[in-house]
Short mmCIF file of C-alpha atoms in Angstrom, two decimals:
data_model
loop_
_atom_site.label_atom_id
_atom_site.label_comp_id
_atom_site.label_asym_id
_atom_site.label_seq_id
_atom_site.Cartn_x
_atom_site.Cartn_y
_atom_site.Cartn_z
CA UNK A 186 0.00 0.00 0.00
CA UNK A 187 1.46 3.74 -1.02
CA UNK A 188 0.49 7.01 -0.29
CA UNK A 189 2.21 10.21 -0.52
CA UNK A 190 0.24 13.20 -0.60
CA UNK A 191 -1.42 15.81 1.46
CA UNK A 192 -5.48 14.08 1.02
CA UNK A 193 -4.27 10.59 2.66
CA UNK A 194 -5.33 8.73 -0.52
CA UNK A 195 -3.67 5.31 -0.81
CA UNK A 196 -3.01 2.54 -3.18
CA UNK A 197 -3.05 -0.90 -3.28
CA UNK A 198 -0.72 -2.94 -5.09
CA UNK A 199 0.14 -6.69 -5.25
CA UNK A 200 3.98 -7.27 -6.07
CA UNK A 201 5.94 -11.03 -5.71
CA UNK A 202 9.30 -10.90 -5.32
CA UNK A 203 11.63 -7.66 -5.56
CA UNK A 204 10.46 -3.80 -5.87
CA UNK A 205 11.98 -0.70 -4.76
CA UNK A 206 9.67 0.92 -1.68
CA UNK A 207 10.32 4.37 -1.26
CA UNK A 208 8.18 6.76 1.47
CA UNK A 209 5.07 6.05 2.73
CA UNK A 210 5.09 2.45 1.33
CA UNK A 211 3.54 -0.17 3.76
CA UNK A 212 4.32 -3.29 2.51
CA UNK A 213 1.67 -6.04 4.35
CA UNK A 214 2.38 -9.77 4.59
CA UNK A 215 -0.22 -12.55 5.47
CA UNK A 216 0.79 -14.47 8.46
CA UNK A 217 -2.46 -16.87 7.94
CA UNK A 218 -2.98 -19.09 4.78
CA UNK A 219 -5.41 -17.20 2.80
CA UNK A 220 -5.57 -15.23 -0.66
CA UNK A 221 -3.95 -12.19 -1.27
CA UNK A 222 -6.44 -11.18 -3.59
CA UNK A 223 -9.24 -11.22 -0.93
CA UNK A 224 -6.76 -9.26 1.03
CA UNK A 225 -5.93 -6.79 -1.37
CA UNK A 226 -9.79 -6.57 -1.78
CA UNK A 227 -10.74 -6.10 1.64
CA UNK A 228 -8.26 -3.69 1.98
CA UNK A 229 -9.13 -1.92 -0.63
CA UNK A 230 -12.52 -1.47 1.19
CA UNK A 231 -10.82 0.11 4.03
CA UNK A 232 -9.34 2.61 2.30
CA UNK A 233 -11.50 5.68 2.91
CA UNK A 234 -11.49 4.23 6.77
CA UNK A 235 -7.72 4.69 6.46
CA UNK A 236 -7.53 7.96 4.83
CA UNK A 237 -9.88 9.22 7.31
CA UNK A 238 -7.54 7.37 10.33
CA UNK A 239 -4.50 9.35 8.28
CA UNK A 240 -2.00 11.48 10.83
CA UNK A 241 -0.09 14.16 9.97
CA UNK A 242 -0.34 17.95 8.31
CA UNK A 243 1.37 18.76 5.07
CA UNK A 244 1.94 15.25 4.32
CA UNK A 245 -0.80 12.15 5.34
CA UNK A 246 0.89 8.54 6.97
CA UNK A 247 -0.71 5.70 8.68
CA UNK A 248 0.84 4.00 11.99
CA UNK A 249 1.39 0.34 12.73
CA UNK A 250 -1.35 1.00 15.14
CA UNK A 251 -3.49 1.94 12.58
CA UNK A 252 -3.67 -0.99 10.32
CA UNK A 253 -3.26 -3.25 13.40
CA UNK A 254 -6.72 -2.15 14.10
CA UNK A 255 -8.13 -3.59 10.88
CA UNK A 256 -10.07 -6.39 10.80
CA UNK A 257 -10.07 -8.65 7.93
CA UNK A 258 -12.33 -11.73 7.38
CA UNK A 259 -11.14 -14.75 6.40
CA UNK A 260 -13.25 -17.52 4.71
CA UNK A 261 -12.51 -21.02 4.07
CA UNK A 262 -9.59 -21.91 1.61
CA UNK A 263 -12.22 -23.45 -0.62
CA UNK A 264 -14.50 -20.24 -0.79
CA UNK A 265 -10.90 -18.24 -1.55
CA UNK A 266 -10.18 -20.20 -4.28
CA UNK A 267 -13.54 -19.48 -5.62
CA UNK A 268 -13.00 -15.67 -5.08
CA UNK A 269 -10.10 -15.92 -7.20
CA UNK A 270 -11.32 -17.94 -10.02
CA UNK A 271 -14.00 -15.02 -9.98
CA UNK A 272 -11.55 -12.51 -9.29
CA UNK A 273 -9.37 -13.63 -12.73
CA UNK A 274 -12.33 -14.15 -14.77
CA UNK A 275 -14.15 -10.48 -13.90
CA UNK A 276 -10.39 -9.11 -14.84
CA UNK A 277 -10.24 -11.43 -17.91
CA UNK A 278 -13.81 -9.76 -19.22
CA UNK A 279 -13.21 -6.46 -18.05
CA UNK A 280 -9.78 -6.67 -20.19
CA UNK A 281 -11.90 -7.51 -23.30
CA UNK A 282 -14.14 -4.93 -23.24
CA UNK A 283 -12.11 -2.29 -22.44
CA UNK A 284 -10.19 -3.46 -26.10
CA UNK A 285 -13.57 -3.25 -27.68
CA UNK A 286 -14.07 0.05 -26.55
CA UNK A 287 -10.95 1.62 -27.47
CA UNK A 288 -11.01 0.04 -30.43
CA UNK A 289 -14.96 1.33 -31.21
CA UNK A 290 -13.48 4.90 -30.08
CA UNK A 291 -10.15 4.35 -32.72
CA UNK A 292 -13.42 3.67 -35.31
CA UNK A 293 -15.28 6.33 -34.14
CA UNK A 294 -11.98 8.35 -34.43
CA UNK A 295 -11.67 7.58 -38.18
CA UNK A 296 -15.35 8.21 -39.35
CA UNK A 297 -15.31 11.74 -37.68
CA UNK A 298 -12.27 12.44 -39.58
CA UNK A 299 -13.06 11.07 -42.36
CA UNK A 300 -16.79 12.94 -42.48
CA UNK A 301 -16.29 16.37 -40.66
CA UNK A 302 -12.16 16.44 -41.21
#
């Protein structure tokens, strides 16, 4: 999670293996067994809670204290899985369409050119 700014907004990011962290990065870690795609979800739900909870003047942070007060719940491996699958397909579709629209505006782009040039 990252956030830099004077409005306490955050991001959430999944990353395996190396990146570079620089200010205001919180970088979480499960201790239990479950998804970190629910988790990034579910803390993605918390993030006006935590931009509200944000200390600081000039420039917004959170404290361990902070997100050790968030509670997170955690379903059955089976039920995770499922989330997932979900997860990856709703990405899958929302991929596709987003191609079909640029592509319909690229179109669009063309015929307005090529009638009101």
């Amino acid at each position: 999670m990252a956030g830099n700014n004077a409005a306490g907004k955050y991001d959430v990011k999944y990353y395996a293996g190396k990146f570079n962290a620089y200010q205001r990065t919180y970088v979480l870690s499960l201790k239990e067994n479950w998804s970190y795609r629910l988790f990034q979800y579910q803390l993605e739900d918390k993030l006006e809670y935590l931009q509200q909870q944000s200390l600081g003047g000039l420039t917004k942070y959170l404290t361990l204290k902070i997100l050790g007060e968030l509670e997170f719940v955690i379903p059955p491996e089976e039920l995770q899985s499922e989330f997932e699958i979900f997860v990856t397909q709703v990405t899958k579709s929302k991929v596709a369409v987003q191609k079909a629209l640029d592509e319909t505006q690229i179109l669009f782009d063309s015929l307005m050119q090529e009638y009101f040039g």
